[in-house]
Coordinates of C-alpha atoms in Angstrom, one line a residue:
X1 CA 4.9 22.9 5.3
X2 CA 7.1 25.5 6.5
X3 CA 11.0 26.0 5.7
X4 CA 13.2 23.2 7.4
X5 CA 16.1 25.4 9.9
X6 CA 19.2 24.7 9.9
X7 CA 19.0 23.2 13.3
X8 CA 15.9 20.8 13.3
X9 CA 16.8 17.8 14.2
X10 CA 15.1 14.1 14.1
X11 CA 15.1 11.6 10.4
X12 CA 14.0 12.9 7.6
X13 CA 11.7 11.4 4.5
X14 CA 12.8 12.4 1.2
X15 CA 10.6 11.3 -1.8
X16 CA 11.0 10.7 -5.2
X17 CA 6.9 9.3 -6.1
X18 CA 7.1 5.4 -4.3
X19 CA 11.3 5.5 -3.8
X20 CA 12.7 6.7 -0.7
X21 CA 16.2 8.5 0.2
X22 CA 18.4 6.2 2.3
X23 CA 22.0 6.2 3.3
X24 CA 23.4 2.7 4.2
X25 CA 19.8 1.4 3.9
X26 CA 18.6 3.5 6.9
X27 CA 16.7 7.1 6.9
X28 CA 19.2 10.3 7.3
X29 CA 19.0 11.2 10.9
X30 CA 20.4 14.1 12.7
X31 CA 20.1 17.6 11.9
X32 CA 19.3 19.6 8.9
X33 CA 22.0 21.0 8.0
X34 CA 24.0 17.7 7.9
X35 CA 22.0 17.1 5.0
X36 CA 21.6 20.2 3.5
X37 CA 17.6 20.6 4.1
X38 CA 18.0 23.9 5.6
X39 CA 15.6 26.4 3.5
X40 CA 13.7 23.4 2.1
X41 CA 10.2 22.9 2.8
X42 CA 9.1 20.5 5.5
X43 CA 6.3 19.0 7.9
X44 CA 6.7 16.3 10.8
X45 CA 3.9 14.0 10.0
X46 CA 5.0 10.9 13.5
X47 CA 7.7 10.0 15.7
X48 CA 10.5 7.3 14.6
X49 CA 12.9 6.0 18.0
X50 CA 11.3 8.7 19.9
X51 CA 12.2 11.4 17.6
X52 CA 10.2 13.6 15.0
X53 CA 10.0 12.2 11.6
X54 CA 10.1 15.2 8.8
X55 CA 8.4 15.0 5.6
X56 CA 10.5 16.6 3.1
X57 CA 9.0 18.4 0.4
X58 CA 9.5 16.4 -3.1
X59 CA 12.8 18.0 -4.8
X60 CA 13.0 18.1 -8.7
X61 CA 16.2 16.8 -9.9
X62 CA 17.2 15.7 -6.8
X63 CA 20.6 13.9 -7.2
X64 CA 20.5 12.0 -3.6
X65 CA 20.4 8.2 -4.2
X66 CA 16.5 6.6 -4.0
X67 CA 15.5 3.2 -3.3
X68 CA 12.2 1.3 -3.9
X69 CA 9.6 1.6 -0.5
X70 CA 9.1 -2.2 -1.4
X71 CA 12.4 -2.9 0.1
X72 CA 11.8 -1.3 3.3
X73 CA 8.7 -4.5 4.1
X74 CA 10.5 -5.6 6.2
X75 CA 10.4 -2.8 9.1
X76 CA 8.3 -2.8 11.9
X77 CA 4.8 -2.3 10.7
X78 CA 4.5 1.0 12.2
X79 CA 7.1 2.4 10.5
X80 CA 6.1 1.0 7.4
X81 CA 3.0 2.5 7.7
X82 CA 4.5 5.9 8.6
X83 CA 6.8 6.1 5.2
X84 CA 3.7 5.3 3.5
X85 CA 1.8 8.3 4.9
X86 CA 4.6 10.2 3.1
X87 CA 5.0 8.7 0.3
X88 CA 1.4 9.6 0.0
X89 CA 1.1 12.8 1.0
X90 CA 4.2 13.9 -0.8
X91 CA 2.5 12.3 -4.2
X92 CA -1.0 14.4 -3.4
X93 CA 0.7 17.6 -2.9
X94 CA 2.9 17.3 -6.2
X95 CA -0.6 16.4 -7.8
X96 CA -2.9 19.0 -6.3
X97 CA -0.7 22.5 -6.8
X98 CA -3.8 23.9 -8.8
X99 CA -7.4 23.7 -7.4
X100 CA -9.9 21.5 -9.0
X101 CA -12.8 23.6 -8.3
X102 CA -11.2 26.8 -10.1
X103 CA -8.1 26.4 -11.3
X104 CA -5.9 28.7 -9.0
X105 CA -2.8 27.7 -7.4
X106 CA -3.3 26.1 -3.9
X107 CA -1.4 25.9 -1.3
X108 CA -0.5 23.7 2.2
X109 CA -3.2 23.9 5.0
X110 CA -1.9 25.0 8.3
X111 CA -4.1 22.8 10.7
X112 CA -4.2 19.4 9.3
X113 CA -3.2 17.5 6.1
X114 CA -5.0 19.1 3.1
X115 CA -4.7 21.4 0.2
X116 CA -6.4 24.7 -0.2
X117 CA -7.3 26.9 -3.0
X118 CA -6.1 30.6 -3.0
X119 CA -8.1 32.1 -4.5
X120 CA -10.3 34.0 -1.6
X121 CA -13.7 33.6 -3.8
X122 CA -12.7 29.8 -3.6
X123 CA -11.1 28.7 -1.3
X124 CA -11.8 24.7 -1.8
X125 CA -10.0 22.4 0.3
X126 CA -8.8 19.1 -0.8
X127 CA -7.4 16.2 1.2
X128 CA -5.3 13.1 0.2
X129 CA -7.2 10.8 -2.0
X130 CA -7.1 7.0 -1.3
X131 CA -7.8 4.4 -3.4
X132 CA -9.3 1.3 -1.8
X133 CA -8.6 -2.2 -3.1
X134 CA -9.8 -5.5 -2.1
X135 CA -7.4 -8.6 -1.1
X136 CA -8.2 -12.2 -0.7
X137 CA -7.5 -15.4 -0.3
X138 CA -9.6 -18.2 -1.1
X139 CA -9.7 -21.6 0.5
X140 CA -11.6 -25.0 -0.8
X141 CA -11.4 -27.3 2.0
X142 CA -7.6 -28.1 2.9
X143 CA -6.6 -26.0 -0.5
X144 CA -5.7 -22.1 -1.2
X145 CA -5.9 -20.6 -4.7
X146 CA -3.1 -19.1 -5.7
X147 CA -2.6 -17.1 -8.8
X148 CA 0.2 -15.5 -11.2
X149 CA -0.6 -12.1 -12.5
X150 CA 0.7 -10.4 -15.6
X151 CA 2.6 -8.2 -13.7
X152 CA 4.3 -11.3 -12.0
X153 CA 4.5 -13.4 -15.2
X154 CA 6.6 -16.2 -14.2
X155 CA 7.1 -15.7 -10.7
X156 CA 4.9 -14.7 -7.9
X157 CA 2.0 -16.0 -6.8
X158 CA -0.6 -14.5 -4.5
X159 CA -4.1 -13.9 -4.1
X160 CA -6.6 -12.0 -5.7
X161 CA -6.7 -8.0 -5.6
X162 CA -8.9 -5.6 -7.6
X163 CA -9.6 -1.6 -7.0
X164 CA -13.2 -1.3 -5.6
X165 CA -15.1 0.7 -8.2
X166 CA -17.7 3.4 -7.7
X167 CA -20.9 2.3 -6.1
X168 CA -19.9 -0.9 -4.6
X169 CA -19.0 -2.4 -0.8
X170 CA -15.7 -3.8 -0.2
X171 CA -17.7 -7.6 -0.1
X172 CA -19.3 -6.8 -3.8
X173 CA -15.9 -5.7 -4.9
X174 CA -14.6 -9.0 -3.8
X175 CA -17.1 -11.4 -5.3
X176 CA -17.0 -9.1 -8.9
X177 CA -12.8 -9.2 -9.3
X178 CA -12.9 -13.1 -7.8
X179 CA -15.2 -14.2 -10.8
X180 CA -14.0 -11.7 -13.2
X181 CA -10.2 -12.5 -12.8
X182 CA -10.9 -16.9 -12.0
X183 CA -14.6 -17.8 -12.7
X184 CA -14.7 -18.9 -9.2
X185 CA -17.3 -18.1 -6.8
X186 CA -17.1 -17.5 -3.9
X187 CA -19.0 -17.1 -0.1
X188 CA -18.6 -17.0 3.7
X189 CA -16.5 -13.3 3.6
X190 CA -14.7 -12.1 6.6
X191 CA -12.6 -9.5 7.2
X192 CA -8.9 -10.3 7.8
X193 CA -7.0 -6.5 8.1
X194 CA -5.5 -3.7 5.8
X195 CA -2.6 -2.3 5.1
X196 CA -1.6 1.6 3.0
X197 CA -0.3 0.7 -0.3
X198 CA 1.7 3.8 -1.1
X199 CA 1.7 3.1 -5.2
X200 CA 1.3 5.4 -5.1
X201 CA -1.9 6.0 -2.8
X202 CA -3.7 2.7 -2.0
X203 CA -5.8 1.4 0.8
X204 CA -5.4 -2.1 0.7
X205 CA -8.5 -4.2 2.5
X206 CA -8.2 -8.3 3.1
X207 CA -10.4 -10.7 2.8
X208 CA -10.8 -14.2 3.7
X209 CA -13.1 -16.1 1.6
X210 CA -14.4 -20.2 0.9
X211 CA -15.1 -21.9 -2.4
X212 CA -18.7 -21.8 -3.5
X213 CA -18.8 -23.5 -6.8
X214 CA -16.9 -23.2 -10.7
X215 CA -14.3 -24.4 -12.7
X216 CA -11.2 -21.6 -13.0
X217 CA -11.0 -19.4 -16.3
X218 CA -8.7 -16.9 -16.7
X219 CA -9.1 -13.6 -17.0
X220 CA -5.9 -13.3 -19.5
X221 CA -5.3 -9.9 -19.7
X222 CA -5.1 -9.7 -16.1
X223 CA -3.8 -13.4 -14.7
X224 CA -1.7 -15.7 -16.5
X225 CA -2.1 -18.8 -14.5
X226 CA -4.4 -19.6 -11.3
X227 CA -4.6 -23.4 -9.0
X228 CA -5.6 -24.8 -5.8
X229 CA -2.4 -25.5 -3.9
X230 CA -2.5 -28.4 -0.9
X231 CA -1.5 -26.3 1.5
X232 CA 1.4 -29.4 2.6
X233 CA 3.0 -29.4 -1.1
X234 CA 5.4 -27.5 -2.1
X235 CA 4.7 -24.2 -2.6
X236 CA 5.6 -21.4 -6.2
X237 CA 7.2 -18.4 -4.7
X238 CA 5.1 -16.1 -3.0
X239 CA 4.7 -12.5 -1.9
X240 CA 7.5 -10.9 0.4
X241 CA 7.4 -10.9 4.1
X242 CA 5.8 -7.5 5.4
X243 CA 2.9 -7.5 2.8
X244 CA -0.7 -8.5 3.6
X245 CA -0.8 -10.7 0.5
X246 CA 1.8 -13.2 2.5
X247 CA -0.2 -12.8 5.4
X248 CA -3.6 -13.7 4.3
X249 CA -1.7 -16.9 2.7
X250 CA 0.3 -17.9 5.9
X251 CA -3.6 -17.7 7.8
X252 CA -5.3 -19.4 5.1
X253 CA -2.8 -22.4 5.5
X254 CA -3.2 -22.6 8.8
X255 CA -7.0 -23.3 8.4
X256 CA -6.1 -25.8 5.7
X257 CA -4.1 -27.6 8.0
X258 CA -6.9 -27.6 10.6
X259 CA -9.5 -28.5 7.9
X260 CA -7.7 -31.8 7.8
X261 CA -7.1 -32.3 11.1
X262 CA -11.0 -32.1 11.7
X263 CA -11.0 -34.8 9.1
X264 CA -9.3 -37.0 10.7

């Protein structure tokens, strides 16, 4: 990052960990020093409208008005994914100011996103870390399972989503959390798409999946209620528009409904 003049000019991403700066529900945009960025740190990490977007570096105290990243789903996905990369790369350079190899202060590479140690016997780069995760939704004939988390109690349903653990392929991580979290099992993976998950620094990678065989029990610290939904009832509230989650269930309906037309 290099310090923001006074005269730079494009929108500008200001970070407090997953919430966002926004005036009027939009990103500043102009010039620095209608903000008062001038001095600050900054880097321009994409292009928003044709114009540079500037990574702000995180400010302590900061006493402009945040708002949750979550409410910003609803942009075009490109955008979307471009807050993320800030969100993300704000939160690893607030949590990588002292090298892990040595201990000595780091500071921002030059050339491409990373962290460097200063120390000239060192000199250890580091670069973001992201934490894949495994989505999917699962389908028994003209049915989708549908489940309530903890974090949800009450509300939301969605599909099932677990970090991918040290060792294991995307596909193993998907038949582990499925059984762990529903006792179901499951076959006939295929991958659906993915989507950055900026909470703070999470890959998220979807699955599509068919009912092999159990009964559903609950993982309880982890799901408070799972069911097969007909994919023509009446649905529970599900995930906001913008997220994969919503999309894997919209797709996953859509083959129900064809299950049943084959049917027939």
């Amino acid at each position: 990052m290099n310090a923001i003049q006074p005269n730079d000019v494009g929108y500008w991403l200001l970070t407090q960990d997953s919430a966002l700066h926004l005036i009027h529900g939009e990103l500043p945009q102009g010039k620095a020093s209608d903000f008062q960025l001038q001095g600050l740190n900054g880097m321009i990490i994409g292009e928003i409208n044709q114009q540079p977007l500037w990574l702000v570096e995180e400010i302590v105290q900061d006493q402009r008005e945040y708002f949750s990243l979550r409410s910003l789903l609803s942009l075009p996905e490109t955008q979307f994914n471009l807050l993320n990369r800030g969100v993300e790369l704000n939160h690893f350079f607030k949590t990588h100011r002292f090298c892990g190899k040595c201990g000595h202060p780091t500071h921002i590479a030059h050339n491409e996103w990373a962290i460097q140690c200063q120390n000239p016997s060192c000199l250890h780069r580091s670069y973001p870390v992201i934490c894949p995760c495994i989505i999917v939704a699962v389908r028994r004939g003209q049915q989708i399972l549908l489940a309530n988390h903890q974090r949800h109690k009450g509300g939301i349903y969605t599909t099932l989503a677990g970090f991918v653990e040290v060792g294991e392929t995307f596909e193993q991580a998907v038949y582990r959390e499925v059984f762990e979290e529903t006792g179901i099992r499951v076959r006939n993976l295929r991958y659906f798409g993915s989507q950055p998950w900026a909470f703070p620094n999470s890959a998220m990678v979807g699955f599509l999946a068919d009912y092999e065989s159990g009964e559903i029990c609950l993982q309880e610290e982890e799901i408070c209620d799972a069911k097969w939904f007909y994919y023509d009832a009446v649905l529970p509230e599900l995930p906001p528009k913008g997220t994969i989650a919503l999309k894997l269930i919209k797709h996953t309906l859509q083959l129900c409904a064809e299950d049943e037309r084959k049917a027939t």
